[in-house]
Coordinates of C-alpha atoms in Angstrom, one line a residue:
Chain P
M1 CA 20.6 38.8 34.1
P2 CA 17.3 38.6 31.8
S3 CA 16.5 41.9 30.4
N4 CA 13.0 43.7 30.9
D5 CA 12.2 43.8 27.1
V6 CA 10.9 40.6 25.5
I7 CA 11.6 42.0 21.8
T8 CA 14.4 44.0 20.3
L9 CA 14.5 44.8 16.6
K10 CA 17.7 46.4 15.7
S11 CA 17.7 48.3 12.2
V12 CA 15.9 45.6 10.3
S13 CA 15.2 45.8 7.0
K14 CA 13.1 43.6 4.6
S15 CA 12.5 43.2 0.6
Y16 CA 10.1 41.5 -1.4
P17 CA 10.0 40.6 -5.0
L18 CA 7.4 41.9 -6.7
G19 CA 7.9 40.6 -10.4
R20 CA 11.3 42.2 -11.9
L21 CA 11.2 44.7 -9.0
R22 CA 11.8 44.7 -4.9
V23 CA 9.4 46.3 -2.8
Q24 CA 11.2 47.6 0.3
A25 CA 8.5 46.6 2.8
L26 CA 10.9 47.8 5.9
H27 CA 13.2 49.8 6.3
A28 CA 16.2 50.0 9.0
I29 CA 13.6 49.6 12.0
D30 CA 14.6 49.8 15.4
L31 CA 12.2 48.7 18.2
T32 CA 12.1 47.7 22.0
I33 CA 8.6 46.0 23.3
A34 CA 8.9 45.2 27.0
R35 CA 7.3 42.7 29.3
G36 CA 3.6 43.4 29.9
E37 CA 3.2 45.5 26.9
L38 CA 0.3 45.9 24.3
I39 CA 1.0 47.9 21.3
A40 CA -0.6 48.5 18.6
L41 CA 1.3 48.4 14.8
A42 CA -0.6 51.4 13.1
G43 CA -0.9 52.1 9.9
P44 CA -2.6 52.0 5.9
S45 CA -2.5 48.9 4.3
G46 CA 0.7 48.4 3.0
S47 CA 2.6 50.2 5.3
G48 CA 4.7 46.9 6.4
K49 CA 3.2 46.0 9.8
T50 CA 1.8 43.0 8.6
T51 CA 5.5 42.1 7.8
L52 CA 6.9 43.1 11.0
L53 CA 4.9 41.0 13.0
N54 CA 6.0 38.1 10.7
L55 CA 9.3 38.9 11.5
I56 CA 8.7 38.9 15.0
G57 CA 6.4 36.2 15.2
C58 CA 9.7 34.0 13.6
I59 CA 7.6 33.1 10.3
D60 CA 9.9 35.2 8.5
K61 CA 13.6 36.7 7.6
P62 CA 14.8 39.9 8.0
D63 CA 17.5 40.7 5.1
Q64 CA 19.5 43.3 7.1
G65 CA 19.0 43.8 10.8
R66 CA 19.0 41.9 14.5
I67 CA 16.0 40.2 15.9
V68 CA 16.3 38.9 19.9
I69 CA 13.1 37.6 21.1
D70 CA 13.1 36.5 24.5
D71 CA 16.7 37.5 24.8
A72 CA 17.9 35.1 21.9
D73 CA 18.8 36.8 18.9
V74 CA 16.9 34.8 16.0
T75 CA 18.6 36.1 13.6
A76 CA 20.8 33.7 11.7
I77 CA 18.3 31.1 12.8
P78 CA 17.0 29.4 10.0
L79 CA 13.3 29.4 10.5
H80 CA 12.2 25.8 10.5
R81 CA 14.4 25.6 13.6
L82 CA 12.6 28.5 15.3
A83 CA 9.5 25.8 15.8
S84 CA 10.4 24.9 19.6
L85 CA 10.5 28.9 20.6
R86 CA 7.1 29.8 17.9
R87 CA 5.8 26.4 19.8
D88 CA 6.6 27.8 23.5
T89 CA 7.2 31.7 23.9
L90 CA 4.7 32.6 20.9
G91 CA 0.8 33.2 20.3
F92 CA -0.4 34.0 17.5
I93 CA -4.2 35.1 16.7
F94 CA -5.3 35.7 13.0
Q95 CA -7.3 37.8 11.2
T96 CA -9.3 34.7 9.5
F97 CA -9.4 33.2 13.4
N98 CA -7.1 30.3 11.3
L99 CA -9.1 27.5 13.4
I100 CA -8.2 23.5 12.2
P101 CA -11.9 22.7 11.3
V102 CA -11.6 18.8 11.6
L103 CA -10.8 19.9 15.1
T104 CA -13.7 21.0 17.8
A105 CA -13.0 24.1 20.1
Y106 CA -11.4 21.9 22.8
E107 CA -8.6 20.0 20.1
N108 CA -7.9 23.7 18.3
V109 CA -7.1 25.1 22.1
E110 CA -5.2 21.8 23.0
Y111 CA -3.8 21.6 19.5
P112 CA -0.3 23.7 21.0
L113 CA 0.0 21.6 24.3
L114 CA 0.0 18.0 22.6
L115 CA 3.0 20.1 20.8
Q116 CA 4.6 20.4 24.2
N117 CA 4.0 16.6 25.1
M118 CA 1.9 18.1 27.9
P119 CA 0.7 15.2 30.5
R120 CA -3.1 14.4 29.6
R121 CA -4.8 15.6 32.7
D122 CA -2.3 19.0 32.8
R123 CA -3.8 19.6 29.0
D124 CA -7.2 19.4 30.3
L125 CA -7.2 21.5 32.8
R126 CA -5.4 24.2 30.8
V127 CA -8.2 23.6 27.7
R128 CA -10.9 23.8 30.1
R129 CA -9.8 27.2 32.1
W130 CA -9.0 28.6 28.8
L131 CA -12.6 27.9 27.1
A132 CA -13.6 29.3 30.3
Q133 CA -11.7 32.4 29.9
V134 CA -12.7 32.8 26.3
G135 CA -16.3 32.4 27.3
L136 CA -16.9 29.7 25.4
A137 CA -16.6 26.5 28.0
D138 CA -20.2 25.1 26.4
Q139 CA -19.3 24.9 23.0
A140 CA -16.0 22.7 23.5
K141 CA -17.5 20.2 21.0
Q142 CA -18.8 22.5 18.6
R143 CA -16.3 22.6 15.3
P144 CA -15.3 25.9 14.0
D145 CA -18.0 26.1 11.5
Q146 CA -20.7 25.9 14.1
L147 CA -19.3 28.9 15.4
S148 CA -20.1 32.5 14.8
G149 CA -16.9 34.9 13.8
G150 CA -16.7 36.2 17.5
Q151 CA -17.1 32.7 18.8
R152 CA -14.4 31.4 16.4
Q153 CA -11.9 34.8 17.4
R154 CA -12.2 33.3 21.0
V155 CA -10.9 30.0 20.3
A156 CA -8.2 31.4 18.7
I157 CA -7.5 33.4 21.8
A158 CA -7.6 30.6 23.6
R159 CA -5.5 28.8 21.7
A160 CA -2.7 31.2 21.2
M161 CA -3.1 31.7 24.9
V162 CA -3.1 28.1 26.0
T163 CA 0.7 28.0 26.8
E164 CA 1.3 30.9 28.9
P165 CA 3.4 32.5 25.7
K166 CA 5.3 35.3 26.4
L167 CA 4.7 37.4 23.7
V168 CA 0.9 37.4 21.5
L169 CA 1.0 38.7 18.2
A170 CA -2.2 39.4 16.4
D171 CA -3.1 40.6 12.4
E172 CA -5.5 42.4 12.4
P173 CA -7.8 40.4 15.1
T174 CA -11.0 42.2 15.2
A175 CA -10.7 43.3 11.1
N176 CA -13.4 39.8 10.0
L177 CA -15.8 41.0 13.0
D178 CA -18.8 43.6 13.6
S179 CA -18.1 46.5 15.9
E180 CA -19.8 44.8 18.6
T181 CA -18.0 41.6 18.7
A182 CA -14.8 43.4 18.0
A183 CA -15.0 45.4 21.2
H184 CA -16.1 41.8 23.3
I185 CA -12.7 40.8 21.7
L186 CA -10.8 43.9 22.6
D187 CA -12.0 43.8 25.7
L188 CA -10.9 40.2 26.3
L189 CA -7.5 41.1 25.1
A190 CA -7.2 44.1 27.4
E191 CA -8.5 41.7 30.6
I192 CA -5.5 38.9 29.3
N193 CA -3.3 41.1 29.1
T194 CA -3.7 42.9 32.5
A195 CA -4.4 39.0 33.9
T196 CA -1.2 37.8 33.0
N197 CA 1.7 39.9 32.1
C198 CA 2.0 38.6 28.9
T199 CA 2.8 41.2 25.6
F200 CA 0.2 42.0 23.6
V201 CA 1.4 43.2 19.5
F202 CA -1.7 43.3 17.3
S203 CA -1.6 45.0 13.6
T204 CA -4.5 46.9 13.3
H205 CA -5.8 50.1 11.6
D206 CA -9.1 50.0 13.5
P207 CA -9.6 53.6 15.8
S208 CA -10.9 52.1 18.2
L209 CA -8.5 49.0 18.3
I210 CA -5.4 51.7 18.4
A211 CA -7.4 54.0 21.2
R212 CA -7.4 50.6 23.5
A213 CA -3.8 50.3 23.1
E214 CA -0.9 51.4 25.9
R215 CA 1.3 52.1 23.0
V216 CA 1.0 53.2 19.7
V217 CA 3.7 52.1 17.0
R218 CA 3.0 53.7 13.5
I219 CA 4.4 52.7 10.7
R220 CA 4.1 54.4 7.3
D221 CA 5.9 53.5 4.0
G222 CA 7.7 50.7 6.5
R223 CA 9.5 53.3 8.4
L224 CA 8.5 53.8 11.8
D225 CA 6.4 57.2 11.8
D226 CA 8.7 60.1 13.7
R227 CA 6.2 61.9 14.7
Q228 CA 5.2 59.3 16.8
P229 CA 7.7 58.3 19.3
A230 CA 8.4 54.4 19.7
T231 CA 8.4 54.3 23.6
A232 CA 5.1 56.5 24.2
S233 CA 2.8 55.7 26.2
R234 CA -0.8 54.6 26.2
Q235 CA -1.9 58.5 27.4
Q236 CA 0.1 60.3 24.5
A237 CA -1.3 57.1 22.1
E238 CA -4.7 58.4 23.3
L239 CA -4.2 61.9 23.2
L240 CA -2.9 61.4 19.6
T241 CA -6.3 59.4 18.6
A242 CA -8.5 61.8 20.1
Chain J
M1 CA -3.8 13.8 17.4
I2 CA -1.9 13.1 13.9
I3 CA -4.0 9.7 13.3
K4 CA -7.3 11.8 14.8
L5 CA -6.2 14.5 11.9
A6 CA -5.0 12.1 9.3
L7 CA -8.6 10.1 9.7
R8 CA -9.9 13.3 9.9
N9 CA -9.4 14.9 6.4
I10 CA -9.8 11.8 4.9
L11 CA -13.4 11.6 6.1
R12 CA -12.8 15.9 5.2
N13 CA -13.3 15.4 1.2
R14 CA -15.3 12.1 1.1
R15 CA -16.1 12.4 -2.8
R16 CA -12.5 12.6 -3.0
S17 CA -11.6 10.3 -0.3
A18 CA -14.2 7.7 -2.0
I19 CA -12.8 7.7 -5.8
T20 CA -9.5 7.3 -4.2
L21 CA -10.8 4.4 -1.9
T22 CA -12.4 3.0 -5.4
V23 CA -9.5 2.8 -7.4
I24 CA -7.5 1.0 -4.4
V25 CA -10.4 -1.3 -4.1
F26 CA -10.5 -2.2 -7.6
G27 CA -6.6 -2.4 -7.9
A28 CA -6.1 -4.7 -4.5
V29 CA -9.7 -6.9 -6.0
G30 CA -7.8 -7.7 -9.3
L31 CA -4.8 -8.7 -7.7
I32 CA -6.9 -11.0 -5.5
L33 CA -8.6 -12.5 -8.7
F34 CA -6.0 -12.3 -10.9
G35 CA -3.9 -13.9 -8.0
G36 CA -6.0 -16.1 -6.6
Y37 CA -6.5 -17.5 -10.2
K38 CA -3.0 -17.9 -11.2
A39 CA -2.6 -20.0 -7.8
R40 CA -5.3 -22.1 -8.4
T41 CA -3.9 -22.8 -11.7
F42 CA -0.6 -23.6 -10.6
Y43 CA -2.2 -25.9 -7.9
A44 CA -4.5 -27.8 -10.3
L45 CA -1.6 -27.7 -13.1
R46 CA 1.0 -28.8 -10.7
E47 CA -1.2 -32.0 -9.3
S48 CA -2.0 -33.1 -12.5
T49 CA 0.9 -33.4 -13.9
I50 CA 1.6 -35.4 -11.2
R51 CA -0.6 -37.1 -10.1
G52 CA -1.9 -37.8 -14.0
R53 CA 1.6 -38.2 -15.6
I54 CA 4.5 -37.9 -13.9
G55 CA 4.3 -39.0 -10.4
H56 CA 6.2 -36.9 -7.4
L57 CA 9.1 -39.2 -8.2
Q58 CA 10.5 -41.2 -11.0
I59 CA 13.1 -44.0 -9.9
F60 CA 15.1 -45.4 -13.3
R61 CA 18.0 -47.7 -12.9
D62 CA 21.2 -45.9 -12.4
G63 CA 22.8 -44.6 -15.3
Y64 CA 20.0 -44.4 -17.4
S65 CA 20.1 -40.6 -17.6
K66 CA 23.3 -40.4 -19.2
A67 CA 23.2 -44.0 -21.6
Q68 CA 23.3 -43.0 -25.1
S69 CA 21.3 -46.6 -25.9
H70 CA 19.2 -47.2 -29.3
K71 CA 17.8 -50.3 -27.8
P72 CA 14.9 -49.6 -26.0
L73 CA 14.6 -50.7 -22.0
E74 CA 18.4 -51.6 -22.6
Y75 CA 18.9 -49.4 -18.8
G76 CA 15.2 -50.7 -17.5
I77 CA 14.6 -52.1 -14.0
E78 CA 14.9 -56.1 -14.1
D79 CA 13.0 -56.7 -11.6
P80 CA 11.0 -53.9 -9.4
T81 CA 9.4 -55.8 -6.7
A82 CA 12.8 -55.7 -4.0
I83 CA 12.7 -51.9 -4.7
R84 CA 9.1 -51.1 -4.9
K85 CA 8.9 -52.6 -1.2
E86 CA 11.3 -50.9 0.0
I87 CA 10.1 -47.5 -1.3
E88 CA 6.2 -48.4 0.0
R89 CA 8.0 -49.0 3.7
D90 CA 8.1 -45.3 3.8
P91 CA 4.5 -43.3 5.2
R92 CA 4.6 -40.4 3.2
V93 CA 4.4 -42.9 -0.4
K94 CA 1.1 -43.2 -1.6
M95 CA 1.6 -46.2 -4.1
T96 CA 4.4 -47.0 -6.4
A97 CA 3.8 -47.3 -10.1
A98 CA 5.7 -49.3 -13.1
Q99 CA 5.7 -47.9 -16.7
I100 CA 7.0 -48.1 -20.2
T101 CA 7.1 -45.4 -22.6
L102 CA 6.8 -46.8 -26.7
M103 CA 6.0 -45.9 -29.8
G104 CA 5.9 -47.2 -33.3
L105 CA 3.1 -47.9 -36.0
V106 CA -0.8 -48.8 -35.8
S107 CA -3.1 -50.0 -38.1
N108 CA -6.6 -50.9 -39.0
G109 CA -5.4 -53.0 -41.9
E110 CA -6.4 -49.4 -44.5
K111 CA -3.7 -47.3 -43.0
S112 CA -1.3 -47.2 -40.8
E113 CA -0.3 -44.3 -37.4
T114 CA 2.5 -43.6 -35.5
F115 CA 1.7 -43.9 -31.9
L116 CA 3.0 -43.3 -28.4
A117 CA 1.8 -45.6 -25.8
T118 CA 2.2 -45.3 -21.9
A119 CA 2.2 -49.0 -20.7
V120 CA 0.7 -49.0 -17.3
E121 CA -0.7 -51.0 -14.1
P122 CA -4.2 -51.2 -14.9
P123 CA -5.8 -50.9 -11.3
K124 CA -2.9 -47.9 -11.1
D125 CA -3.6 -46.4 -13.9
R126 CA -7.6 -46.0 -12.9
A127 CA -6.6 -45.0 -9.4
M128 CA -5.0 -41.9 -11.2
N129 CA -7.6 -41.3 -13.4
N130 CA -6.1 -38.8 -16.0
Q131 CA -7.9 -39.4 -18.8
R132 CA -11.2 -38.8 -19.4
L133 CA -13.3 -41.8 -21.5
T134 CA -15.6 -40.7 -24.2
A135 CA -16.3 -44.8 -25.7
G136 CA -16.0 -48.0 -24.1
T137 CA -14.1 -49.2 -21.1
D138 CA -11.0 -48.5 -18.6
L139 CA -8.3 -50.7 -19.0
P140 CA -9.3 -54.0 -18.0
D141 CA -7.5 -56.7 -15.4
G142 CA -5.9 -59.6 -16.9
E143 CA -6.3 -59.2 -20.4
S144 CA -2.9 -57.6 -21.7
D145 CA -4.2 -57.2 -24.7
A146 CA -6.8 -54.4 -24.2
V147 CA -5.7 -50.8 -25.1
L148 CA -7.5 -47.4 -25.0
V149 CA -6.6 -44.9 -27.6
G150 CA -6.7 -41.6 -27.7
A151 CA -10.2 -39.3 -29.1
G152 CA -7.7 -38.1 -32.6
L153 CA -5.9 -41.3 -33.1
A154 CA -9.4 -43.6 -33.0
K155 CA -11.1 -40.9 -35.0
S156 CA -7.9 -41.1 -37.8
M157 CA -8.1 -45.2 -37.4
H158 CA -12.0 -45.6 -37.6
A159 CA -11.5 -47.1 -34.1
K160 CA -14.2 -47.8 -31.8
P161 CA -14.4 -49.9 -28.7
G162 CA -14.7 -53.7 -29.5
D163 CA -12.4 -53.4 -32.7
Y164 CA -9.2 -54.9 -33.3
L165 CA -5.6 -52.8 -34.2
T166 CA -2.4 -54.4 -34.8
I167 CA 0.5 -52.6 -33.4
M168 CA 4.1 -53.2 -34.2
T169 CA 7.5 -51.7 -32.6
T170 CA 10.8 -52.2 -32.3
T171 CA 11.9 -55.4 -29.5
T172 CA 14.5 -54.8 -27.2
S173 CA 16.6 -57.3 -28.9
G174 CA 16.0 -54.6 -31.9
S175 CA 13.9 -57.0 -33.7
L176 CA 10.4 -56.2 -35.2
N177 CA 7.4 -57.8 -33.5
A178 CA 3.6 -56.8 -33.4
M179 CA 0.5 -57.8 -31.8
D180 CA -3.1 -57.8 -32.3
V181 CA -4.9 -55.9 -29.8
R182 CA -8.5 -54.6 -28.7
V183 CA -9.6 -51.6 -28.3
A184 CA -11.3 -51.0 -24.8
G185 CA -12.0 -47.6 -25.2
I186 CA -10.8 -44.6 -26.2
F187 CA -9.7 -41.5 -24.4
M188 CA -9.2 -37.7 -23.9
T189 CA -6.8 -35.7 -22.3
G190 CA -7.4 -32.4 -23.8
V191 CA -4.3 -31.9 -25.0
K192 CA -4.6 -32.2 -29.1
E193 CA -1.5 -33.0 -30.7
Y194 CA -1.3 -35.9 -27.8
D195 CA -4.6 -37.2 -28.3
E196 CA -4.0 -37.9 -31.6
R197 CA -0.7 -40.0 -30.9
A198 CA -1.9 -41.9 -27.7
V199 CA -2.1 -45.3 -26.8
K200 CA -3.0 -46.8 -23.6
M201 CA -1.7 -50.2 -22.7
P202 CA -0.8 -52.9 -19.5
I203 CA 2.3 -53.4 -19.1
A204 CA 2.3 -56.8 -19.2
G205 CA 1.4 -56.4 -22.9
A206 CA 3.9 -53.8 -23.9
Q207 CA 6.2 -56.6 -22.2
Q208 CA 5.6 -59.0 -24.6
L209 CA 5.6 -57.1 -27.1
L210 CA 9.1 -56.0 -26.1
Q211 CA 9.9 -58.9 -25.8
T212 CA 11.2 -58.3 -22.1
K213 CA 10.3 -58.7 -18.5
K214 CA 12.1 -55.4 -17.4
I215 CA 10.1 -51.7 -16.6
E216 CA 11.3 -48.6 -17.9
K217 CA 11.1 -46.3 -14.4
L218 CA 8.6 -47.0 -11.1
L219 CA 6.8 -43.6 -10.7
V220 CA 6.5 -42.9 -6.7
F221 CA 3.4 -41.0 -6.0
L222 CA 3.4 -39.1 -2.2
Q223 CA 0.6 -37.9 0.2
N224 CA 1.6 -34.8 -0.1
T225 CA 3.1 -32.8 -3.0
D226 CA 5.3 -30.7 -0.1
E227 CA 7.3 -33.6 1.1
T228 CA 8.4 -34.5 -2.2
A229 CA 12.1 -33.7 -1.4
A230 CA 12.0 -35.4 2.2
A231 CA 10.5 -38.6 0.8
H232 CA 13.4 -37.7 -2.4
S233 CA 16.0 -38.2 0.2
A234 CA 14.7 -40.6 2.3
I235 CA 14.6 -43.2 -0.6
A236 CA 17.9 -41.9 -2.0
A237 CA 19.7 -43.0 1.6
R238 CA 17.9 -46.8 1.4
V239 CA 17.4 -47.6 -1.8
H240 CA 20.9 -48.2 -4.0
G241 CA 21.4 -48.6 -7.6
I242 CA 18.2 -46.4 -9.0
E243 CA 18.4 -43.0 -9.9
I244 CA 15.6 -40.9 -8.7
R245 CA 13.9 -37.4 -10.4
E246 CA 11.5 -35.2 -9.0
W247 CA 8.4 -34.4 -10.4
S248 CA 9.7 -30.3 -11.0
E249 CA 12.7 -31.7 -13.0
L250 CA 10.2 -33.4 -15.5
A251 CA 7.4 -30.5 -15.8
P252 CA 9.0 -28.2 -18.4
F253 CA 5.0 -27.6 -19.5
Y254 CA 4.5 -26.2 -15.5
H255 CA 7.3 -24.0 -15.3
Q256 CA 7.0 -22.0 -18.4
V257 CA 3.0 -21.7 -17.2
V258 CA 4.4 -20.5 -14.2
A259 CA 6.8 -18.3 -15.6
L260 CA 4.4 -16.6 -18.7
Y261 CA 1.7 -16.3 -15.3
N262 CA 4.1 -14.7 -13.3
G263 CA 5.2 -12.0 -15.8
I264 CA 1.7 -11.1 -16.6
F265 CA 1.0 -10.7 -12.7
G266 CA 3.9 -9.0 -12.4
F267 CA 2.5 -6.6 -14.9
L268 CA -0.8 -6.7 -13.5
G269 CA 1.3 -5.6 -10.4
I270 CA 3.1 -2.6 -11.5
V271 CA -0.1 -1.6 -13.6
V272 CA -2.1 -1.6 -10.5
F273 CA 0.9 0.1 -8.2
A274 CA 1.2 3.0 -11.1
I275 CA -2.5 3.9 -10.6
V276 CA -2.9 3.8 -7.1
V277 CA 0.0 5.9 -6.6
F278 CA -1.1 8.0 -8.8
S279 CA -4.7 8.0 -7.8
V280 CA -3.6 8.5 -4.4
A281 CA -1.0 10.8 -4.8
N282 CA -3.0 13.8 -6.7
T283 CA -6.0 13.2 -3.7
I284 CA -3.1 13.7 -1.1
L285 CA -1.8 16.8 -3.0
M286 CA -5.1 18.2 -3.8
S287 CA -5.3 18.3 -0.1
V288 CA -2.1 19.7 0.9
L289 CA -3.0 22.8 -2.2
E290 CA -6.6 23.0 -0.5
R291 CA -4.8 23.6 3.3
T292 CA -1.7 25.6 2.4
R293 CA -3.0 28.1 4.5
E294 CA -3.6 25.9 7.6
I295 CA -0.6 24.3 6.9
G296 CA 1.2 28.0 7.4
T297 CA -0.5 28.0 10.8
L298 CA 0.4 25.2 11.8
M299 CA 3.7 25.8 11.4
A300 CA 3.7 29.3 12.9
M301 CA 2.3 27.6 16.0
G302 CA 5.1 25.2 15.9
T303 CA 4.9 22.2 14.2
T304 CA 7.7 21.0 13.0
R305 CA 8.6 19.8 8.9
G306 CA 8.9 16.1 10.5
R307 CA 4.8 16.1 12.4
L308 CA 4.1 17.8 9.3
R309 CA 5.6 15.4 6.8
A310 CA 4.0 12.7 9.4
M311 CA 0.7 14.0 9.3
F312 CA 0.5 13.7 5.7
V313 CA 1.7 10.4 5.5
G314 CA -1.1 9.3 7.8
E315 CA -3.4 10.3 5.4
G316 CA -1.5 7.9 2.9
I317 CA -1.3 5.3 5.3
G318 CA -4.8 5.0 7.0
I319 CA -6.3 5.7 2.8
G320 CA -3.8 2.2 2.4
I321 CA -5.0 0.7 5.6
I322 CA -9.2 1.4 4.5
G323 CA -8.5 0.8 0.9
G324 CA -6.6 -2.4 1.8
L325 CA -9.2 -3.5 3.9
L326 CA -12.2 -3.3 2.0
G327 CA -10.4 -4.5 -1.3
V328 CA -9.2 -7.7 0.4
S329 CA -13.1 -8.1 1.8
A330 CA -14.4 -7.0 -1.4
G331 CA -11.8 -9.6 -3.5
W332 CA -12.4 -12.2 -0.9
L333 CA -16.1 -11.7 -1.4
L334 CA -16.0 -11.4 -5.5
A335 CA -13.8 -14.2 -5.2
T336 CA -16.4 -16.7 -3.9
I337 CA -19.2 -15.4 -5.9
I338 CA -17.2 -16.8 -9.4
N339 CA -16.1 -20.3 -7.2
H340 CA -19.5 -20.8 -6.8
G341 CA -21.3 -19.5 -10.1
H342 CA -19.4 -22.9 -11.7
V343 CA -18.2 -20.3 -14.3
M344 CA -16.6 -22.3 -17.4
L345 CA -13.9 -20.7 -19.2
P346 CA -12.6 -21.9 -22.9
P347 CA -9.8 -24.1 -23.7
P348 CA -6.8 -22.9 -23.8
P349 CA -4.6 -22.8 -26.6
G350 CA -3.8 -26.7 -27.7
Y351 CA -6.3 -28.1 -25.5
T352 CA -9.6 -29.6 -26.5
L353 CA -11.5 -29.3 -23.2
G354 CA -12.6 -26.2 -21.5
Y355 CA -11.9 -25.6 -17.6
R356 CA -13.9 -24.3 -14.8
L357 CA -12.6 -20.4 -13.2
E358 CA -12.0 -21.2 -9.6
I359 CA -10.4 -18.6 -7.5
M360 CA -7.8 -20.1 -4.5
L361 CA -8.4 -17.8 -1.7
Q362 CA -4.7 -18.8 0.3
P363 CA -3.2 -16.2 2.5
P364 CA -0.2 -15.3 1.1
V365 CA -2.7 -13.9 -2.1
L366 CA -4.8 -11.8 0.1
I367 CA -1.4 -10.2 2.2
T368 CA -0.1 -10.0 -1.1
A369 CA -3.3 -7.6 -2.0
F370 CA -3.2 -5.7 1.4
L371 CA 0.0 -5.3 1.4
V372 CA 0.8 -3.7 -1.8
S373 CA -2.5 -1.3 -1.5
F374 CA -0.9 0.0 1.9
V375 CA 2.6 0.4 0.9
T376 CA 1.4 2.3 -2.2
A377 CA -0.8 4.2 -0.7
T378 CA 1.9 5.6 1.7
I379 CA 5.0 6.1 -0.6
S380 CA 2.2 7.8 -2.6
S381 CA 1.9 10.7 -0.1
I382 CA 5.8 11.0 0.7
V383 CA 5.8 13.5 -2.5
P384 CA 2.7 15.3 -1.4
A385 CA 3.9 15.5 2.2
M386 CA 7.4 16.7 1.4
K387 CA 5.8 19.4 -0.2
A388 CA 3.3 20.5 2.6
S389 CA 6.8 20.7 5.2
R390 CA 8.8 23.0 2.9
M391 CA 6.8 25.2 2.6
K392 CA 7.4 29.1 3.8
I393 CA 5.3 29.7 6.6
V394 CA 4.5 33.7 5.1
D395 CA 3.5 32.1 1.3
A396 CA 1.3 29.7 3.3
L397 CA -0.5 32.2 5.4
G398 CA -1.0 34.6 2.9
H399 CA -2.0 32.0 0.5
I400 CA -5.9 32.3 -0.7

């Protein structure tokens, strides 16, 4: 019987070479994330939150420990063989939007569905629905350089959501946006989370974003901050950030 | 989507793509012009060699090639009429021409020179039209003592049309014989060494000088050079007691020119290949480096290595197709302009006559130019495509 946990990390460690040294980015992280959660990975720059997000997103491998995504142990599988898992189970939202500049908003959102070989008619319906959902139905033919920062991030959200993934990973999704646009993006993410029951994990050091999370996982120097229990509820997070 | 992405990425950096396409176009134009020039040269040389000198087939009496005779025409054909009639029945045959070659001394009374004479049937020789008269007339019919003299020999002998010379040679029985001949005309083949020794005379005159009724060989001219092998087989099956040799065996110069030009063309092809490879590889490699973060994003979204490779190879294919088509069009246009421009080239070494520059626009030349452009551009994109597909996603996403 499938578990309700979409992510399980057990004693996950990761280090990087830095010149002749090795920098320990994560130390024996244990973390469980349930289906439908909206979780913030909070911490200062260099704390290891992006590294943790990369490991969860199957775009980097841990040195030690186990990672289970949607009941599949991905620890021993080479990254290039996890392309189908990333395609079907995960969605990514990047700080710098990372849209394909030569494709229109419509085509950017359509791209993940093409990877899934979805029939054209279904694909069109899905793309139009998600562009409407993020409020960009009229900007479908615009290329990224013709869109504002907020609009680009909306396209990126639609692209991440269009495959209806179980888990969306967002690395500092509002860092390149002004506060008003960031607030709108946060509203949108929360709305989608409620509507779809998709799990959202985002890294941030933005207090307003942390305040919107159901649960906050704090990281400091590559370790989960013991002062913040990993299973804290939204209310606890709000108390902590208040 | 791969095609769409490839085409849009080609247009993404238009200046760089334009430079790459220009390189491909130059390469294709070079291949077309040289390939067309080569094809034209081969064709012209082959046809002038065949129709002007050696014929498509040469018919000898059986045993001619193995004979070690020192006597002229010992293995000549006694009566060519029956053989000729049989050969000319073949619809592929345009005509046959009897020929004797002989050598000896020619004198103007003051000095003597060696000569190489070709004895021909005057009407057939006029039909072959293989020399350029610089003075006088062609060999007239029914005048056995008229001769044409090569320009170099005429100059050396101070001979002009209407003058008389004496020619001397060994007869078929081994004795010496001489006859006075009238210079009907002076001709030029363009080959300096030949023109300094050449004499052309009627076959009746040569037979009179050699004291024989034999001929040395029959030249067979076909309607179409491509039918040489078929005509050879058909004649060999019908006519017995003869030896047949094809033009290809009798034209070593033609084969030397073909080998030389093919070598040059091959070298040119390698140079074009190398230039296009480096140019296209550089363009796509630059594109890979510029799009590193984009590559990371595509891989993070689940794009497989194979699909990424296909995307970049697709760009190479796109550049190859566009460049190839533009190159073939430009080459065709330039060749047409050159062909209508009547450009004259200087005489090649050993020749005294220049010739017109012509580019033969044959489908194989155009197809080769397109395929070289297309294949080269495609091959060039493989290494950058491999590089893109082997990037680490995290490193690619973090690329600045």
